[in-house]
């Protein structure tokens, strides 16, 4: 199960991603936005990230205008490792090396075709573990120091 969320700027891209997930038979929970009326990205990030942290969803896909604001907010949620990606390599390696559990996309930065490639590789790439596990554990340690 995937948690989807966006603000108003990310809404059109989120809808494109929903259509893609539907075509692949991937289930999701849509935390909104449900239209282009203005809505603030921080709480939109939190809604989807809470579903990941609680275990109801495996990963989150978050869209705002740049992908940056929603990623900053998502990374404040304990247990979330959110990556704002615009290229295939980053979306792949943030899974392999960082065990990222939230992909953040900028609807005003990339088109739906590129975004769907990033979604696809993000959802279908496994964490490598090994030496990367130690580094992810260090991220968790820092989080627990706050
Ligand atoms: C909304 O206008 C815009 O600021 C937001 O979607 C996002 O790009 C923030 O990082």
CSV table of N, CA, C and O in Angstrom, one decimal, residues 26-92:
chain,number,residue,atom,x,y,z
A,26,UNK,N,-1.4,-1.3,-8.3
A,26,UNK,CA,-0.8,-0.9,-7.0
A,26,UNK,C,-1.8,-0.2,-6.2
A,26,UNK,O,-2.4,0.8,-6.7
A,27,UNK,N,-2.0,-0.6,-5.0
A,27,UNK,CA,-3.0,0.0,-4.1
A,27,UNK,C,-2.4,1.2,-3.4
A,27,UNK,O,-1.2,1.2,-3.1
A,28,UNK,N,-3.2,2.2,-3.2
A,28,UNK,CA,-2.8,3.4,-2.5
A,28,UNK,C,-3.9,4.0,-1.7
A,28,UNK,O,-5.0,3.8,-1.8
A,29,UNK,N,-3.4,4.9,-0.7
A,29,UNK,CA,-4.3,5.7,0.0
A,29,UNK,C,-4.1,7.2,-0.4
A,29,UNK,O,-2.9,7.6,-0.3
A,30,UNK,N,-5.1,7.9,-0.8
A,30,UNK,CA,-4.9,9.2,-1.3
A,30,UNK,C,-5.3,10.2,-0.2
A,30,UNK,O,-6.4,10.3,0.2
A,31,UNK,N,-4.2,10.9,0.3
A,31,UNK,CA,-4.4,11.8,1.5
A,31,UNK,C,-4.8,13.2,1.0
A,31,UNK,O,-4.7,14.2,1.7
A,32,UNK,N,-5.1,13.4,-0.3
A,32,UNK,CA,-5.4,14.7,-0.9
A,32,UNK,C,-4.1,15.3,-1.4
A,32,UNK,O,-3.0,14.7,-1.3
A,33,UNK,N,-4.1,16.5,-1.9
A,33,UNK,CA,-5.2,17.4,-2.1
A,33,UNK,C,-6.2,16.7,-3.1
A,33,UNK,O,-5.8,15.8,-3.9
A,34,UNK,N,-7.4,17.1,-3.1
A,34,UNK,CA,-8.4,16.5,-3.9
A,34,UNK,C,-8.9,17.5,-5.1
A,34,UNK,O,-9.7,17.2,-5.9
A,35,UNK,N,-8.2,18.6,-5.1
A,35,UNK,CA,-8.5,19.6,-6.2
A,35,UNK,C,-7.3,20.6,-6.1
A,35,UNK,O,-6.4,20.5,-5.3
A,36,UNK,N,-7.4,21.7,-6.9
A,36,UNK,CA,-6.4,22.7,-7.0
A,36,UNK,C,-6.6,23.9,-6.0
A,36,UNK,O,-5.8,24.9,-6.1
A,37,UNK,N,-7.5,23.7,-5.1
A,37,UNK,CA,-7.7,24.8,-4.0
A,37,UNK,C,-6.4,24.8,-3.2
A,37,UNK,O,-5.9,23.7,-2.8
A,38,UNK,N,-6.0,25.9,-2.8
A,38,UNK,CA,-4.7,26.0,-2.0
A,38,UNK,C,-4.8,25.3,-0.7
A,38,UNK,O,-5.7,25.4,0.1
A,39,UNK,N,-3.7,24.5,-0.5
A,39,UNK,CA,-3.6,23.7,0.8
A,39,UNK,C,-2.1,23.6,1.1
A,39,UNK,O,-1.3,23.5,0.2
A,40,UNK,N,-1.7,23.8,2.3
A,40,UNK,CA,-0.3,23.9,2.7
A,40,UNK,C,0.3,22.5,2.7
A,40,UNK,O,-0.2,21.5,3.3
A,41,UNK,N,1.5,22.5,2.2
A,41,UNK,CA,2.2,21.2,2.0
A,41,UNK,C,2.7,20.5,3.3
A,41,UNK,O,2.8,19.3,3.4
A,42,UNK,N,3.0,21.3,4.4
A,42,UNK,CA,3.6,20.5,5.6
A,42,UNK,C,2.6,19.5,6.1
A,42,UNK,O,3.0,18.3,6.4
A,43,UNK,N,1.4,19.9,6.4
A,43,UNK,CA,0.4,18.9,6.9
A,43,UNK,C,0.0,17.8,5.9
A,43,UNK,O,-0.3,16.7,6.3
A,44,UNK,N,0.1,18.2,4.6
A,44,UNK,CA,-0.1,17.2,3.6
A,44,UNK,C,1.0,16.1,3.6
A,44,UNK,O,0.7,14.9,3.4
A,45,UNK,N,2.2,16.6,3.9
A,45,UNK,CA,3.3,15.6,4.0
A,45,UNK,C,3.1,14.7,5.2
A,45,UNK,O,3.2,13.5,5.1
A,46,UNK,N,2.7,15.3,6.3
A,46,UNK,CA,2.5,14.6,7.6
A,46,UNK,C,1.4,13.5,7.5
A,46,UNK,O,1.6,12.3,7.9
A,47,UNK,N,0.3,13.8,6.8
A,47,UNK,CA,-0.8,12.8,6.6
A,47,UNK,C,-0.2,11.5,6.0
A,47,UNK,O,-0.5,10.4,6.5
A,48,UNK,N,0.5,11.6,4.9
A,48,UNK,CA,1.0,10.4,4.2
A,48,UNK,C,2.1,9.8,5.0
A,48,UNK,O,2.2,8.6,5.1
A,49,UNK,N,3.0,10.6,5.6
A,49,UNK,CA,4.1,10.0,6.4
A,49,UNK,C,3.7,9.3,7.6
A,49,UNK,O,4.2,8.2,8.0
A,50,UNK,N,2.6,9.7,8.2
A,50,UNK,CA,2.0,9.0,9.4
A,50,UNK,C,1.6,7.6,9.0
A,50,UNK,O,1.7,6.7,9.8
A,51,UNK,N,1.1,7.5,7.8
A,51,UNK,CA,0.6,6.2,7.3
A,51,UNK,C,1.8,5.2,7.1
A,51,UNK,O,1.7,4.0,7.3
A,52,UNK,N,3.0,5.8,6.7
A,52,UNK,CA,4.2,5.0,6.6
A,52,UNK,C,4.7,4.6,7.9
A,52,UNK,O,5.0,3.4,8.2
A,53,UNK,N,4.8,5.5,8.8
A,53,UNK,CA,5.4,5.3,10.1
A,53,UNK,C,4.5,4.3,10.9
A,53,UNK,O,5.1,3.4,11.6
A,54,UNK,N,3.2,4.3,10.7
A,54,UNK,CA,2.3,3.4,11.5
A,54,UNK,C,2.3,2.0,10.8
A,54,UNK,O,1.8,1.1,11.4
A,55,UNK,N,2.9,1.9,9.6
A,55,UNK,CA,3.0,0.6,9.0
A,55,UNK,C,1.8,0.3,8.1
A,55,UNK,O,1.8,-0.7,7.4
A,56,UNK,N,0.9,1.2,8.0
A,56,UNK,CA,-0.3,1.0,7.1
A,56,UNK,C,0.1,1.1,5.6
A,56,UNK,O,-0.5,0.5,4.8
A,57,UNK,N,1.2,1.9,5.4
A,57,UNK,CA,1.7,2.0,4.0
A,57,UNK,C,3.2,1.7,4.0
A,57,UNK,O,3.9,2.0,5.0
A,58,UNK,N,3.7,1.2,2.9
A,58,UNK,CA,5.1,0.8,2.8
A,58,UNK,C,5.9,2.0,2.5
A,58,UNK,O,7.0,2.2,3.0
A,59,UNK,N,5.4,2.9,1.6
A,59,UNK,CA,6.2,4.0,1.1
A,59,UNK,C,5.2,5.2,0.9
A,59,UNK,O,4.0,4.9,0.7
A,60,UNK,N,5.7,6.4,0.8
A,60,UNK,CA,4.9,7.5,0.4
A,60,UNK,C,5.4,8.2,-0.9
A,60,UNK,O,6.6,8.2,-1.1
A,61,UNK,N,4.5,8.7,-1.6
A,61,UNK,CA,4.9,9.5,-2.8
A,61,UNK,C,4.2,10.9,-2.6
A,61,UNK,O,3.0,11.0,-2.4
A,62,UNK,N,5.0,11.9,-2.6
A,62,UNK,CA,4.6,13.3,-2.2
A,62,UNK,C,4.9,14.3,-3.3
A,62,UNK,O,6.0,14.3,-3.8
A,63,UNK,N,3.9,15.1,-3.6
A,63,UNK,CA,4.1,16.1,-4.7
A,63,UNK,C,3.8,17.5,-4.2
A,63,UNK,O,2.7,17.7,-3.6
A,64,UNK,N,4.7,18.4,-4.5
A,64,UNK,CA,4.3,19.8,-4.4
A,64,UNK,C,4.9,20.5,-5.6
A,64,UNK,O,5.2,19.8,-6.6
A,65,UNK,N,5.0,21.8,-5.6
A,65,UNK,CA,5.5,22.5,-6.8
A,65,UNK,C,6.9,22.1,-7.1
A,65,UNK,O,7.2,21.8,-8.3
A,66,UNK,N,7.8,22.2,-6.2
A,66,UNK,CA,9.2,21.9,-6.4
A,66,UNK,C,9.6,20.5,-5.9
A,66,UNK,O,10.6,20.0,-6.3
A,67,UNK,N,8.8,19.9,-5.0
A,67,UNK,CA,9.1,18.7,-4.4
A,67,UNK,C,10.0,18.9,-3.1
A,67,UNK,O,10.2,18.0,-2.3
A,68,UNK,N,10.4,20.2,-3.0
A,68,UNK,CA,11.4,20.5,-1.9
A,68,UNK,C,10.6,20.7,-0.6
A,68,UNK,O,11.0,20.1,0.5
A,69,UNK,N,9.6,21.6,-0.6
A,69,UNK,CA,8.9,21.9,0.7
A,69,UNK,C,8.4,20.7,1.3
A,69,UNK,O,8.5,20.5,2.5
A,70,UNK,N,7.7,19.9,0.5
A,70,UNK,CA,7.1,18.7,1.0
A,70,UNK,C,8.1,17.7,1.5
A,70,UNK,O,7.9,16.9,2.5
A,71,UNK,N,9.3,17.7,0.9
A,71,UNK,CA,10.4,16.8,1.4
A,71,UNK,C,11.0,17.3,2.7
A,71,UNK,O,11.3,16.5,3.6
A,72,UNK,N,11.1,18.6,2.8
A,72,UNK,CA,11.6,19.1,4.1
A,72,UNK,C,10.7,18.8,5.2
A,72,UNK,O,11.1,18.3,6.3
A,73,UNK,N,9.4,19.0,5.0
A,73,UNK,CA,8.3,18.6,6.0
A,73,UNK,C,8.4,17.1,6.3
A,73,UNK,O,8.3,16.7,7.5
A,74,UNK,N,8.4,16.3,5.3
A,74,UNK,CA,8.4,14.8,5.4
A,74,UNK,C,9.6,14.4,6.3
A,74,UNK,O,9.4,13.5,7.2
A,75,UNK,N,10.7,15.0,6.1
A,75,UNK,CA,11.9,14.6,6.8
A,75,UNK,C,11.9,15.0,8.3
A,75,UNK,O,12.8,14.6,9.1
A,76,UNK,N,10.9,15.8,8.7
A,76,UNK,CA,10.7,16.1,10.1
A,76,UNK,C,9.9,15.0,10.9
A,76,UNK,O,9.8,15.0,12.1
A,77,UNK,N,9.3,14.1,10.1
A,77,UNK,CA,8.5,13.0,10.7
A,77,UNK,C,9.5,11.9,11.1
A,77,UNK,O,10.2,11.4,10.2
A,78,UNK,N,9.5,11.5,12.3
A,78,UNK,CA,10.4,10.5,12.8
A,78,UNK,C,10.2,9.2,12.1
A,78,UNK,O,9.0,8.7,12.0
A,79,UNK,N,11.2,8.6,11.5
A,79,UNK,CA,11.1,7.4,10.7
A,79,UNK,C,11.0,7.6,9.3
A,79,UNK,O,11.1,6.6,8.5
A,80,UNK,N,10.9,8.8,8.8
A,80,UNK,CA,10.8,9.1,7.4
A,80,UNK,C,12.1,9.5,6.8
A,80,UNK,O,12.8,10.3,7.4
A,81,UNK,N,12.5,8.8,5.7
A,81,UNK,CA,13.7,9.2,4.9
A,81,UNK,C,13.1,9.6,3.5
A,81,UNK,O,12.8,8.7,2.7
A,82,UNK,N,12.9,10.9,3.3
A,82,UNK,CA,12.3,11.4,2.1
A,82,UNK,C,13.4,11.9,1.2
A,82,UNK,O,14.3,12.6,1.6
A,83,UNK,N,13.2,11.6,-0.1
A,83,UNK,CA,14.2,12.1,-1.1
A,83,UNK,C,13.4,12.8,-2.2
A,83,UNK,O,12.5,12.3,-2.8
A,84,UNK,N,13.9,14.0,-2.5
A,84,UNK,CA,13.3,14.8,-3.6
A,84,UNK,C,14.2,14.5,-4.8
A,84,UNK,O,15.4,14.8,-4.8
A,85,UNK,N,13.6,13.9,-5.8
A,85,UNK,CA,14.3,13.4,-7.0
A,85,UNK,C,13.8,14.0,-8.3
A,85,UNK,O,12.6,14.2,-8.4
A,86,UNK,N,14.7,14.3,-9.2
A,86,UNK,CA,14.3,14.7,-10.5
A,86,UNK,C,15.0,13.8,-11.6
A,86,UNK,O,14.7,14.0,-12.7
A,87,UNK,N,15.8,12.8,-11.1
A,87,UNK,CA,16.5,12.0,-12.1
A,87,UNK,C,16.4,10.5,-11.7
A,87,UNK,O,16.3,10.2,-10.5
A,88,UNK,N,16.5,9.6,-12.6
A,88,UNK,CA,16.3,8.2,-12.4
A,88,UNK,C,17.4,7.6,-11.5
A,88,UNK,O,17.1,6.8,-10.6
A,89,UNK,N,18.6,8.1,-11.7
A,89,UNK,CA,19.7,7.5,-10.9
A,89,UNK,C,19.5,7.8,-9.4
A,89,UNK,O,19.6,6.9,-8.5
A,90,UNK,N,19.1,9.0,-9.1
A,90,UNK,CA,18.8,9.4,-7.7
A,90,UNK,C,17.7,8.6,-7.1
A,90,UNK,O,17.8,8.1,-5.9
A,91,UNK,N,16.6,8.4,-7.9
A,91,UNK,CA,15.5,7.7,-7.4
A,91,UNK,C,15.8,6.2,-7.1
A,91,UNK,O,15.3,5.6,-6.2
A,92,UNK,N,16.7,5.7,-7.9
A,92,UNK,CA,17.1,4.3,-7.7
A,92,UNK,C,18.1,4.1,-6.5
A,92,UNK,O,17.9,3.3,-5.7
